[in-house]
Short mmCIF file of C-alpha atoms and ligand atoms in Angstrom, two decimals:
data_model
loop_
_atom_site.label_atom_id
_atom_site.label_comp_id
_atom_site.label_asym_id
_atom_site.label_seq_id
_atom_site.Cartn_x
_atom_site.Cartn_y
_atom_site.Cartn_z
CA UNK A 1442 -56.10 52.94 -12.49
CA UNK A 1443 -55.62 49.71 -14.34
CA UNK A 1444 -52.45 47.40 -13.71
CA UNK A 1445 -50.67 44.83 -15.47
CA UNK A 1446 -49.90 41.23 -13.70
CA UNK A 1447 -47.22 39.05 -15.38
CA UNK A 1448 -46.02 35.91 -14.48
CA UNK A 1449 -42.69 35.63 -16.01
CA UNK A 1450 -40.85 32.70 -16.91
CA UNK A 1451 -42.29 31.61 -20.68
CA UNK A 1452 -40.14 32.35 -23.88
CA UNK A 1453 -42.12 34.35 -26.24
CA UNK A 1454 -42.37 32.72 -29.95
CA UNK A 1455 -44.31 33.92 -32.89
CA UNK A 1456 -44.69 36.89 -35.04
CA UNK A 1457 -46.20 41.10 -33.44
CA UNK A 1458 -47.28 43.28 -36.23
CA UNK A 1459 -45.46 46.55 -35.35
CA UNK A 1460 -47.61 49.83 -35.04
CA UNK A 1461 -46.99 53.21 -36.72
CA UNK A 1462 -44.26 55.39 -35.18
CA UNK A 1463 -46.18 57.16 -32.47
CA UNK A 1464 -43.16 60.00 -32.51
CA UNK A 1465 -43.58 59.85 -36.48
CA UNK A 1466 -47.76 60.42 -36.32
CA UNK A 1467 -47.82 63.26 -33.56
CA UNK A 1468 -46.11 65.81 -36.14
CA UNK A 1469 -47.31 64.41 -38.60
CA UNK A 1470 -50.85 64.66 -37.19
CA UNK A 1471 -49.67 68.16 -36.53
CA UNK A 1472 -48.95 69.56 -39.74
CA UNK A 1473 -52.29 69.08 -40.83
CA UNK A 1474 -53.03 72.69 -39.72
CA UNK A 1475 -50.37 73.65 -42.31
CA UNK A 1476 -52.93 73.70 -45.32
CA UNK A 1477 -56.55 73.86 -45.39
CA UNK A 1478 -56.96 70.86 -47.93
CA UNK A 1479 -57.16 67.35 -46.32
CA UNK A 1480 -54.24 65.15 -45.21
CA UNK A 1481 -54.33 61.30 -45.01
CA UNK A 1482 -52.75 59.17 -42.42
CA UNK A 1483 -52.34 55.58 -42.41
CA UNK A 1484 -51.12 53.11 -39.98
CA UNK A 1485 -51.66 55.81 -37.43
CA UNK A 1486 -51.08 54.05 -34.25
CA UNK A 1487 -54.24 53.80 -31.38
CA UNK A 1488 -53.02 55.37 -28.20
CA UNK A 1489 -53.51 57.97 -25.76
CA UNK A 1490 -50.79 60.34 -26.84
CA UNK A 1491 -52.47 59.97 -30.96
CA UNK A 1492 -56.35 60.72 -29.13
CA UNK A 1493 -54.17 63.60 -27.01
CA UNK A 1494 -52.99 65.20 -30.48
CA UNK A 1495 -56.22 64.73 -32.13
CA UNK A 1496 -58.39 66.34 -28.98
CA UNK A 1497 -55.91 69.65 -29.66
CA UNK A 1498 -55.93 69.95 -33.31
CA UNK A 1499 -59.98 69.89 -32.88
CA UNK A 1500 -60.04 72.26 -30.57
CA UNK A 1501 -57.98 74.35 -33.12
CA UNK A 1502 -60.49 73.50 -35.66
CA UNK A 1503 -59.29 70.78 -37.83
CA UNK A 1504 -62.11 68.50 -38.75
CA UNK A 1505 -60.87 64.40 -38.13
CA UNK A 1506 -62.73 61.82 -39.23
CA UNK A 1507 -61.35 58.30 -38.77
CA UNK A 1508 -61.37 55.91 -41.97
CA UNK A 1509 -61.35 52.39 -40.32
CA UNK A 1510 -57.96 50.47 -40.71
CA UNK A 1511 -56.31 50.23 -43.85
CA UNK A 1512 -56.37 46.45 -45.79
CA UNK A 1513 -53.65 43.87 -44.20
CA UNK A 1514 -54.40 42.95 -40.87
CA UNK A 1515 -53.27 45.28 -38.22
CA UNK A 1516 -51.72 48.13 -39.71
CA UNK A 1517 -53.35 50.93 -37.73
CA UNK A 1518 -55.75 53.51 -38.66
CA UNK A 1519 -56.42 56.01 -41.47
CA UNK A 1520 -57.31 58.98 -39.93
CA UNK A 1521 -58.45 62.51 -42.18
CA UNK A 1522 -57.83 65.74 -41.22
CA UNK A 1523 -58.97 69.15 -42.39
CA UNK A 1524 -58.21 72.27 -41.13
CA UNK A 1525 -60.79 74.67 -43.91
CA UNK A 1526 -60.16 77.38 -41.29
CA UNK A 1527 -58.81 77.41 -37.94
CA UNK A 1528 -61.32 78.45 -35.18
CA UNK A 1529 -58.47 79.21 -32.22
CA UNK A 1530 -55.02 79.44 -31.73
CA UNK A 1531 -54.88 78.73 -28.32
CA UNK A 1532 -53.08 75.27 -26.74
CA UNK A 1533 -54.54 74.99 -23.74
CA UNK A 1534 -52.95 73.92 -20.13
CA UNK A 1535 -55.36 71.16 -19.72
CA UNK A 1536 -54.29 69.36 -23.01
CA UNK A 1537 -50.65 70.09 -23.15
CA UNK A 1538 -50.01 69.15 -19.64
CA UNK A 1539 -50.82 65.45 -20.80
CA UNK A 1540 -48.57 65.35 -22.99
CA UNK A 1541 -44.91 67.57 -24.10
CA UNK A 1542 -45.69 66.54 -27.37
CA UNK A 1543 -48.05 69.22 -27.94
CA UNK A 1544 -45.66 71.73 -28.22
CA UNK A 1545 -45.56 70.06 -31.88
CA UNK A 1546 -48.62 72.96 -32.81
CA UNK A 1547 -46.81 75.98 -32.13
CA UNK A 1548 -44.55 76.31 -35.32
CA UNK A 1549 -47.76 74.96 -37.76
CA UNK A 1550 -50.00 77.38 -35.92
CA UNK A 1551 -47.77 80.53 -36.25
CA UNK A 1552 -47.06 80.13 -40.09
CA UNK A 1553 -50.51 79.61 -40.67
CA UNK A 1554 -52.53 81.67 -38.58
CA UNK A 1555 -49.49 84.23 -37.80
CA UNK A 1556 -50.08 83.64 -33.79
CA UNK A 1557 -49.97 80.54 -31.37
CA UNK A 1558 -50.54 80.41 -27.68
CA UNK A 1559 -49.17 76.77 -26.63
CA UNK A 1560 -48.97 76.20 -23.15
CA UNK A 1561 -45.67 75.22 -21.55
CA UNK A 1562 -45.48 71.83 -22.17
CA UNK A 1563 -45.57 69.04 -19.03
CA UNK A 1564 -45.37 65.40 -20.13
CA UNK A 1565 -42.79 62.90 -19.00
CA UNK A 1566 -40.65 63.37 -15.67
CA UNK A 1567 -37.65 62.40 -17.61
CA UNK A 1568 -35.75 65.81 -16.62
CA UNK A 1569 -36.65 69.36 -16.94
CA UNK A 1570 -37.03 69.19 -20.93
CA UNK A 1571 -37.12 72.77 -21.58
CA UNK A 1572 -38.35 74.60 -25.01
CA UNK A 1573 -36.02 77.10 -25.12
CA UNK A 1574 -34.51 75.87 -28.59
CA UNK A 1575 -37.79 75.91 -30.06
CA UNK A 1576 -38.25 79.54 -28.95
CA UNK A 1577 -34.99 80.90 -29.88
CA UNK A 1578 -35.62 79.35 -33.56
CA UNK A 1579 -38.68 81.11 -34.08
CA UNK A 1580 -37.81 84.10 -33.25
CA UNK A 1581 -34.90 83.59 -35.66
CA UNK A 1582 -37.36 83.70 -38.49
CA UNK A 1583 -39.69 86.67 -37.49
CA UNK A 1584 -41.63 85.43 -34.14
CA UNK A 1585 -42.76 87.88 -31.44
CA UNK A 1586 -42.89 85.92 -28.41
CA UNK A 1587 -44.09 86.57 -25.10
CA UNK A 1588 -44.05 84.14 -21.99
CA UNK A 1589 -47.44 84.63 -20.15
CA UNK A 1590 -48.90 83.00 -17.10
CA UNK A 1591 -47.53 79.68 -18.40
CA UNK A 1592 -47.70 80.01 -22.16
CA UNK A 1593 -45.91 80.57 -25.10
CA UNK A 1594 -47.42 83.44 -27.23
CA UNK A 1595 -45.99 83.88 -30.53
CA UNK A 1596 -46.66 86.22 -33.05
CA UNK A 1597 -45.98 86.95 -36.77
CA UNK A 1598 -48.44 89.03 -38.34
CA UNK A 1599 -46.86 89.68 -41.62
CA UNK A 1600 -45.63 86.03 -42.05
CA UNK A 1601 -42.60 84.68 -41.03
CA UNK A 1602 -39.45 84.81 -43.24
CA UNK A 1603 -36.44 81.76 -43.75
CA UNK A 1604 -33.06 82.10 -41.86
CA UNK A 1605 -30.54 80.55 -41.26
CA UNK A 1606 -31.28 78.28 -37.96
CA UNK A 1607 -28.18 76.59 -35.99
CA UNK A 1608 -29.42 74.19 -33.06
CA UNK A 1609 -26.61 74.00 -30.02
CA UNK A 1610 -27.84 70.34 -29.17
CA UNK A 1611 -29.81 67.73 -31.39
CA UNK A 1612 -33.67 68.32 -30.78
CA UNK A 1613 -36.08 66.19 -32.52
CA UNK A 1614 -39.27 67.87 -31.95
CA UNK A 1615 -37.40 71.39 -32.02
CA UNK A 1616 -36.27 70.12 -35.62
CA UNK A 1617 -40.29 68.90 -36.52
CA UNK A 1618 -41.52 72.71 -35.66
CA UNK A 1619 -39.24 74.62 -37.63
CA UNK A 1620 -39.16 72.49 -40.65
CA UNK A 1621 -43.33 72.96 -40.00
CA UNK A 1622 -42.71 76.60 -39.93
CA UNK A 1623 -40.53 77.03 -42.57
CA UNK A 1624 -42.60 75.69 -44.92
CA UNK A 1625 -44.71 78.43 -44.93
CA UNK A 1626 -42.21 81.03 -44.53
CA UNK A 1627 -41.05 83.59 -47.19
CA UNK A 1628 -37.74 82.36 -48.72
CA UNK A 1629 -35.02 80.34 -47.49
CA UNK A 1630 -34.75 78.39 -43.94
CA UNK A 1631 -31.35 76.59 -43.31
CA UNK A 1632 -31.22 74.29 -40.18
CA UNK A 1633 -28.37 73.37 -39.17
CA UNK A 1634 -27.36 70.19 -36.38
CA UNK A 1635 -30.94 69.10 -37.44
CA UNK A 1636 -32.49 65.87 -36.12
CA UNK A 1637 -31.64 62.91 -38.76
CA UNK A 1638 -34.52 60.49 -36.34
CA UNK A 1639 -36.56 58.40 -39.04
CA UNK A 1640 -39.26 60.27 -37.92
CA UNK A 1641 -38.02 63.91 -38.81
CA UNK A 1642 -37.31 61.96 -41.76
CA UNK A 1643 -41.15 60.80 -42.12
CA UNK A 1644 -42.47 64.18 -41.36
CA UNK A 1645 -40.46 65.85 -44.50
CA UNK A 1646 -41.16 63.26 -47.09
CA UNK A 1647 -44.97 63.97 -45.92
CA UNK A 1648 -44.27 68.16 -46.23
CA UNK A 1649 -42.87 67.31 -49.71
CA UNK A 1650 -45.89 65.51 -50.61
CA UNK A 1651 -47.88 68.61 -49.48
CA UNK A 1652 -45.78 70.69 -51.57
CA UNK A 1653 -42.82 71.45 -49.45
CA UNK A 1654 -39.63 72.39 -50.90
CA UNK A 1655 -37.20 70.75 -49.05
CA UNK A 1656 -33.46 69.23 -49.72
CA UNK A 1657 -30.70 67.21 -47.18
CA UNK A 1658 -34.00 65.18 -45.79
CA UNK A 1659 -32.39 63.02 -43.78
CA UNK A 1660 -28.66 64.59 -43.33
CA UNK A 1661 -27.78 67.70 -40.47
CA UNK A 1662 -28.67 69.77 -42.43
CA UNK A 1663 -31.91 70.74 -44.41
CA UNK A 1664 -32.74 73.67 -46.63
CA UNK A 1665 -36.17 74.37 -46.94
CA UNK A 1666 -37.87 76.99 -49.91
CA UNK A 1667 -40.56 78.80 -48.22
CA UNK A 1668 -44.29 78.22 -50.19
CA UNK A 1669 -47.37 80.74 -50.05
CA UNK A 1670 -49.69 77.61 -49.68
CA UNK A 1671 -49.07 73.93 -49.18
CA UNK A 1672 -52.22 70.76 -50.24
CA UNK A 1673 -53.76 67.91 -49.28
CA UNK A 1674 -51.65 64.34 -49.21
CA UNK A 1675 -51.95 60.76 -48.33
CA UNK A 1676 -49.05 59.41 -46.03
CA UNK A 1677 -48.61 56.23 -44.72
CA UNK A 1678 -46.50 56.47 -41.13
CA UNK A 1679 -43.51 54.85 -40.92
CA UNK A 1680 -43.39 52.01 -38.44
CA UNK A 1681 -42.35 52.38 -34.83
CA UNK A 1682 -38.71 51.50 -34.31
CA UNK A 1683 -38.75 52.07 -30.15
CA UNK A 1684 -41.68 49.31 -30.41
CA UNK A 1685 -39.39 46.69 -32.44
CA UNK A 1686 -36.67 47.31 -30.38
CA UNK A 1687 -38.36 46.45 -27.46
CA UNK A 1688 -39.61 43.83 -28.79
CA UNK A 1689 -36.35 42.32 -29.67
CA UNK A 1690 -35.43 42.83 -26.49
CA UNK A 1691 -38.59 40.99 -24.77
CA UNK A 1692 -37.43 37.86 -27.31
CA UNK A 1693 -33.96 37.96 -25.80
CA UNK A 1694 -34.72 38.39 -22.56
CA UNK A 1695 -37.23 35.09 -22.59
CA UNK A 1696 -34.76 33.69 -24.46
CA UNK A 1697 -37.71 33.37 -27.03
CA UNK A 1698 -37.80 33.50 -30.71
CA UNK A 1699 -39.69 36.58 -32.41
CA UNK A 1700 -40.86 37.87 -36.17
CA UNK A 1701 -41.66 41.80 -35.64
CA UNK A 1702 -43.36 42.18 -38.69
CA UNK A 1703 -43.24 45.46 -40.58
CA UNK A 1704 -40.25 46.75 -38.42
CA UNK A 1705 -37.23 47.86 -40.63
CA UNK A 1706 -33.21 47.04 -40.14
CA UNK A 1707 -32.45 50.56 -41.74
CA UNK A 1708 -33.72 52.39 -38.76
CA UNK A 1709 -32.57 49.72 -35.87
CA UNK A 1710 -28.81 49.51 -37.36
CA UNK A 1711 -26.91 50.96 -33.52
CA UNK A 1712 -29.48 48.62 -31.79
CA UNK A 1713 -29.18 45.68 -33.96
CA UNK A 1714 -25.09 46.00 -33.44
CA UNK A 1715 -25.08 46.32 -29.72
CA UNK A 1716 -27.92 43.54 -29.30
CA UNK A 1717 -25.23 41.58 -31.23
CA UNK A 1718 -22.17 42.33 -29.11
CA UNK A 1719 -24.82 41.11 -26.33
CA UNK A 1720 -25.51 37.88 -27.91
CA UNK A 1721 -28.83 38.02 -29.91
CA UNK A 1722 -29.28 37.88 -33.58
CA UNK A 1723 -31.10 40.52 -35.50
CA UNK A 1724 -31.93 39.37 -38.86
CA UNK A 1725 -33.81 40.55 -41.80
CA UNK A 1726 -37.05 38.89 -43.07
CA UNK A 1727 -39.22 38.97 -45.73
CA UNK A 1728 -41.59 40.60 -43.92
CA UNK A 1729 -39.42 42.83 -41.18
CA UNK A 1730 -36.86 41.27 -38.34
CA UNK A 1731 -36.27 38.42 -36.59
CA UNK A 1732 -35.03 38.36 -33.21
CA UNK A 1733 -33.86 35.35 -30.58
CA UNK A 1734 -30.56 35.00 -28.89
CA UNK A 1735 -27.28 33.67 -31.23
CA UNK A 1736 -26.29 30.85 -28.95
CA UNK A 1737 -28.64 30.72 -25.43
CA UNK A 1738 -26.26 33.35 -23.53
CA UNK A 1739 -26.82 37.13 -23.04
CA UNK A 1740 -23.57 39.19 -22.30
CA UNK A 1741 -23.22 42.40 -20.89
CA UNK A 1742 -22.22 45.29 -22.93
CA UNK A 1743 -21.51 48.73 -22.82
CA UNK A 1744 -24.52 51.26 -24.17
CA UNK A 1745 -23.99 55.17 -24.54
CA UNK A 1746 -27.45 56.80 -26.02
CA UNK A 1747 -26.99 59.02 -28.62
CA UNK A 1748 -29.29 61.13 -31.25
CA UNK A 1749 -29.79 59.66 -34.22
CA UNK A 1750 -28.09 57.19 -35.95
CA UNK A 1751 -26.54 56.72 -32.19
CA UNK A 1752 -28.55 54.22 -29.77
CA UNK A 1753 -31.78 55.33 -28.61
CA UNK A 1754 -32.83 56.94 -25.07
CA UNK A 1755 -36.00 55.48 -25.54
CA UNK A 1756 -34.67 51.94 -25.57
CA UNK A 1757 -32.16 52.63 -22.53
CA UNK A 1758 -34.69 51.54 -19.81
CA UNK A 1759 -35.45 48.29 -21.86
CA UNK A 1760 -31.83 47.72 -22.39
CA UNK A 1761 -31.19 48.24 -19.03
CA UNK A 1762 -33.87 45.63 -17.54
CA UNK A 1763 -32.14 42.89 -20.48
CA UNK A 1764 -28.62 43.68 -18.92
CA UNK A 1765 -29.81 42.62 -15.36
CA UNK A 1766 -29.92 38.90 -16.41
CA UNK A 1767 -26.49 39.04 -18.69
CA UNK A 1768 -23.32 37.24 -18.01
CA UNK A 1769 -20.92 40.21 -16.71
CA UNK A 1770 -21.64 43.82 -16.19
CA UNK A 1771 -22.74 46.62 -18.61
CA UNK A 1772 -22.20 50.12 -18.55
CA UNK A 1773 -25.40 52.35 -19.55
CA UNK A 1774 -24.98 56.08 -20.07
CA UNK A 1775 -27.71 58.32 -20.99
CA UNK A 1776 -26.18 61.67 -22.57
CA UNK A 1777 -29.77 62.80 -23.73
CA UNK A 1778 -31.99 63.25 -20.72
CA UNK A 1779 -30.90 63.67 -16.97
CA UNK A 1780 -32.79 61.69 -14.64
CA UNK A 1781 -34.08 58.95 -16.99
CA UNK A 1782 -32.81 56.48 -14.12
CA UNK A 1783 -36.27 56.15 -12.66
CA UNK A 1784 -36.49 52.46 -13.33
CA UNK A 1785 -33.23 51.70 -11.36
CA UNK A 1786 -34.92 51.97 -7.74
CA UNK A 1787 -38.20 49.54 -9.65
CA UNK A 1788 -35.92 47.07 -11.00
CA UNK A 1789 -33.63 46.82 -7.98
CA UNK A 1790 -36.29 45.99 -5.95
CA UNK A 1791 -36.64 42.91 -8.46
CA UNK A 1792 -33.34 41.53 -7.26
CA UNK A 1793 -31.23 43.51 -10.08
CA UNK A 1794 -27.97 44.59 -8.92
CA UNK A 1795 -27.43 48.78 -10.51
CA UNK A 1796 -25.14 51.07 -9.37
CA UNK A 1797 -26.07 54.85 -10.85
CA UNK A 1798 -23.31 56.96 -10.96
CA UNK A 1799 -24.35 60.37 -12.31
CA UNK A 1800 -25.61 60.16 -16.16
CA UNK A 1801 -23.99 56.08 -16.12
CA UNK A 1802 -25.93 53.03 -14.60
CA UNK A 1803 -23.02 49.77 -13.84
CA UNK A 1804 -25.61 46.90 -14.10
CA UNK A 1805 -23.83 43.61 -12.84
CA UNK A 1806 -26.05 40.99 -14.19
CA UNK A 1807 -27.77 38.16 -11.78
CA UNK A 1808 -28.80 34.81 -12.69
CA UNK A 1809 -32.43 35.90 -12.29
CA UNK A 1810 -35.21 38.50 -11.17
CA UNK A 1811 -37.90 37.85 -8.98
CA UNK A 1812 -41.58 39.27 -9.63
CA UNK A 1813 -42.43 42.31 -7.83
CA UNK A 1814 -45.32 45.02 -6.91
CA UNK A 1815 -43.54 47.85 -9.19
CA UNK A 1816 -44.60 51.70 -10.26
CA UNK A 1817 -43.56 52.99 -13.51
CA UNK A 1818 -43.12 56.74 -13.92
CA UNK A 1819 -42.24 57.12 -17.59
CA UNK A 1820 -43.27 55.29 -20.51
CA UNK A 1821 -40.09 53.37 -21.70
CA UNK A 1822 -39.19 52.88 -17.76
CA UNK A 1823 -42.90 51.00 -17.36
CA UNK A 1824 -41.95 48.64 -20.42
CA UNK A 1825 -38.76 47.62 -19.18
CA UNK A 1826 -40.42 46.91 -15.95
CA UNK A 1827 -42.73 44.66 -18.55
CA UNK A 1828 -39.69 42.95 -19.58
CA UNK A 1829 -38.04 42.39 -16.53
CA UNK A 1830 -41.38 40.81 -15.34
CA UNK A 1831 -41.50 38.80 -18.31
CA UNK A 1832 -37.99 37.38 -17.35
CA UNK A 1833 -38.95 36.62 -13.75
CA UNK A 1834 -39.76 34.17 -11.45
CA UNK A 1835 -43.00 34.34 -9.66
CA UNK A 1836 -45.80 37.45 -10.38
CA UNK A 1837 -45.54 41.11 -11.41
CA UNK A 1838 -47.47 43.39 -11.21
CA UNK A 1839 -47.03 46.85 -12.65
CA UNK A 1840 -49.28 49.59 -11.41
CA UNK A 1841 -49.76 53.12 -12.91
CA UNK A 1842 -49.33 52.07 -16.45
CA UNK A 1843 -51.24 54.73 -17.87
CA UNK A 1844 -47.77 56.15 -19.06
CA UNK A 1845 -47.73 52.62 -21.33
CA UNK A 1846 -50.83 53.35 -22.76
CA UNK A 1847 -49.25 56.64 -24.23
CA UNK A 1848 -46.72 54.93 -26.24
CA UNK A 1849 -47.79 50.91 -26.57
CA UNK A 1850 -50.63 49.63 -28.64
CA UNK A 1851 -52.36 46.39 -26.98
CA UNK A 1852 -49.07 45.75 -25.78
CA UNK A 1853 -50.48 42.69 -23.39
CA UNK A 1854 -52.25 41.59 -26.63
CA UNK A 1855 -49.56 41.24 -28.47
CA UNK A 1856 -47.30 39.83 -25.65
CA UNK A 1857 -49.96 37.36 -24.86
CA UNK A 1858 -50.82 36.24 -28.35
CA UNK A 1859 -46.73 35.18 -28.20
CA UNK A 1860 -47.02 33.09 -25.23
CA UNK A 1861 -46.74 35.44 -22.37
CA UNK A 1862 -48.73 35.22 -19.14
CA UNK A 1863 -50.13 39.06 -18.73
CA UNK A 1864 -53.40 40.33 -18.36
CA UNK A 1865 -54.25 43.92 -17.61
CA UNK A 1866 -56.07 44.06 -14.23
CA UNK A 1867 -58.81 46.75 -14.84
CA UNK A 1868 -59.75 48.74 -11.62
CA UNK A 1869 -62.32 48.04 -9.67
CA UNK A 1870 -65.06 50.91 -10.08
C1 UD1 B 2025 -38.24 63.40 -28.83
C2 UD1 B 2025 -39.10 62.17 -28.67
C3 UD1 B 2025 -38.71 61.40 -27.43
C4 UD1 B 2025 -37.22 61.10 -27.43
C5 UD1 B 2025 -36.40 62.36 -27.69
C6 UD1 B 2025 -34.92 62.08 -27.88
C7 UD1 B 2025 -41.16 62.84 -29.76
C8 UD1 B 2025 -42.59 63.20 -29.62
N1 UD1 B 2025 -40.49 62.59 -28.63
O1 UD1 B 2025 -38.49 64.23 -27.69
O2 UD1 B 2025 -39.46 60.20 -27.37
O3 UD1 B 2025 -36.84 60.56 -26.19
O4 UD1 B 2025 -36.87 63.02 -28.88
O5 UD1 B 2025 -34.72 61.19 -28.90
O6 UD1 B 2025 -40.66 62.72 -30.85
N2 UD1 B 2025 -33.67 70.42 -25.23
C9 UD1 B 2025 -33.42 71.68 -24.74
N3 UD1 B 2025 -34.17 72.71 -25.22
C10 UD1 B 2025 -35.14 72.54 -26.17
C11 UD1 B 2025 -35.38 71.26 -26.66
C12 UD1 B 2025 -34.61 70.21 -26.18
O7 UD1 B 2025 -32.56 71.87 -23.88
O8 UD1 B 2025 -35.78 73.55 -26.54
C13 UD1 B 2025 -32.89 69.27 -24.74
C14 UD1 B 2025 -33.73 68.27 -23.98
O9 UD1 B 2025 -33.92 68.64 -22.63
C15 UD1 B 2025 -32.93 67.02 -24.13
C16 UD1 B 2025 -32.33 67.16 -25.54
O10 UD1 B 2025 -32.41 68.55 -25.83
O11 UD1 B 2025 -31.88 66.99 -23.20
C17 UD1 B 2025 -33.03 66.38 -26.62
O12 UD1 B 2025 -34.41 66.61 -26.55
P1 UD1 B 2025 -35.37 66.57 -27.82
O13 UD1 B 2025 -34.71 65.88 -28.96
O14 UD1 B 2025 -35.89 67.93 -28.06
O15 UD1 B 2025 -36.53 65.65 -27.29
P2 UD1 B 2025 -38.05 65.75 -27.71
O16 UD1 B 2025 -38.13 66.30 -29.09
O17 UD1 B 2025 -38.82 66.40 -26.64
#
């Protein structure tokens, strides 16, 4: 398995094109199986998760053919899909284990095909992560579902039909399958507590471009009209706001000065105010955001993760590894996922000083980390083990990053082409 070796110490400077939402192009890779005209995706980020969702939907018959890169430098690929008829409706173990994301095909599959059998999903060890909400929605509008030997099998032979959907706890992905579903349902689907994430946001603007009926895109609460058939569309994916973030972060943390070109304030607005409470400027551009520390000192501040528009859980990790080298302590609460501490134990052994109580992390900051041998076991926990190593004396090297190769695109690249010393270490064969 490959490895990354940093060797910390240089403020990053310059300007990283940001990639596509990966979390925005996995549904919206998905709903291609909604219609059997072709959809269009641009700036559709290159990583394992995208090649993940793409190996599935061929299995399920959709034809992909990949369109180069669109004009302007790096802004990802255009990728085609058509699904003229589907040739299975089976999710298999060996895919969906990969990734939990895959659990993305069920409500697309059902409305179109009137049966899905999706694996239970695996994917990050962030918690347990259960599907139950998706489940309990789809039954709501029609579903027959069955658990067997590990998968979900769902039925709806006559179509499924709107109602009214009301989620006990904000679920992104739960929100993506429904609104998939309902789409293609007869009449009128209400969800209720829905996911307001830029990328639930991304995936309806594309469904209305298909043909979807759909109001209260972007509020709690969406109505959507059912439609006997949706078509084709182009769609350009929304840029990945977990990617600028992080990259803000990396600037402060070098005490560096970086552009993230294409990456938008709208989305970042809880980060952008807590980075400032911390000490570093986030600034509009004409191009995206600018990000470097207001006056040389980083202060520790209080974080609480929240859905949408709250602050991200998949920037906690990151913000985490910044608050080790603050002035003071910080407070860091996850309310999302349990166990999404797994960095703690990586970036203590750096010479951070964490105390994890429950679903809260007290970080007292220390003048300075020290380069370790470190594992990541989740994909935001491996890049704030990038960032701590990118902040600390002497070498790091981070092993098992296949977990950052499901969510970062060239991320030593870019790093690199900003002044950092990292190289990915391939393995020896
Ligand atoms: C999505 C994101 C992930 C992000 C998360 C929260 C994608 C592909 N992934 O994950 O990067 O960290 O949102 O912003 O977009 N839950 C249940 N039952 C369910 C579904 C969820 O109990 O059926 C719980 C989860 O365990 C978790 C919470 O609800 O505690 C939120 O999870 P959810 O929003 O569904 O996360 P994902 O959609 O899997």
């Amino acid at each position: 398995m490959d490895s990354i070796r940093i060797k910390g110490g240089q403020a990053l400077k310059g300007k990283i094109h940001i990639s596509g939402a990966k979390n925005a192009a996995l549904p919206l890779l998905a709903a291609s199986l909604l219609t059997d005209e072709a959809l269009t995706l641009s700036n559709v980020p290159h990583l394992a998760d995208i090649v993940t969702m793409s190996n599935l939907l061929g299995q399920l018959g959709v034809g992909i053919s990949l369109n180069g890169h669109a004009p302007g430098g790096h802004t990802g690929r255009v990728v085609e899909l058509k699904a003229a008829t589907l040739t299975d409706v089976v999710a298999p173990y060996e895919l969906v284990r990969k990734m939990r994301a895959s659990i993305l095909v069920l409500g697309p599959l059902l409305a179109r095909a009137g049966e899905a059998k999706v694996s239970l999903p695996g994917g990050c060890a962030i918690g347990t992560r259960p599907v139950d909400l998706h489940i309990a929605a789809l039954q709501k509008l029609g579903a027959d579902i069955t658990l067997d030997n590990g998968y979900i099998h769902a039925r709806a032979p006559r179509g499924l039909r709107g109602a009214e959907i009301i989620f006990p706890m904000v679920t992104v992905t739960g929100t993506e399958n429904i609104m998939m579903a309902a789409t293609l349902a007869a009449g009128e689907t209400t969800i209720v507590n829905a996911a307001r994430e830029p990328e639930v946001v991304d995936l309806a603007h594309c469904l209305v471009a298909m043909g979807a009926r759909i109001e209260g895109i972007g509020s709690d609460r969406m109505v959507i009209a059912g439609s006997a058939k949706l078509h084709g569309a182009a769609h350009n994916v929304v840029p990945d706001r977990i990617e600028a973030g992080t990259f803000a972060m990396a600037a402060a943390i070098t005490d560096g000065d970086l552009e993230l070109i294409g990456a938008k304030m709208d989305h970042l607005n809880s980060v952008a105010t807590i980075l400032a409470a911390a000490g570093i400027d986030m600034t509009e551009t004409a191009d995206g955001l600018r990000a470097r520390r207001a006056n040389g000192a980083l202060r520790g501040v209080d974080v609480m993760t929240e859905p949408y528009p709250g602050f991200p859980t998949d920037l906690q990790a990151q913000m985490m590894a910044l608050m080790c080298v603050a002035d003071g302590a910080s407070m860091i609460t996850e309310t999302i996922f349990e166990n999404r501490f797994m960095h703690v134990p990586e970036l203590k052994r750096m010479g951070a000083n964490i105390t994890v109580h429950n679903a809260s992390a007290l970080v007292r900051g220390v003048p300075m980390l020290t380069g370790a041998p470190v594992m990541a076991t989740d994909l935001r926990a491996s890049v704030s083990l990038a960032l701590a190593g990118l902040a600390a004396r002497g070498e790091t090297m981070l092993n098992r990053i296949y977990h950052l190769d499901r969510g970062y695109e060239r991320l030593e690249e870019k790093l690199a082409a900003c002044g950092a010393h990292i190289e990915r270490v391939k393995e020896a064969a």
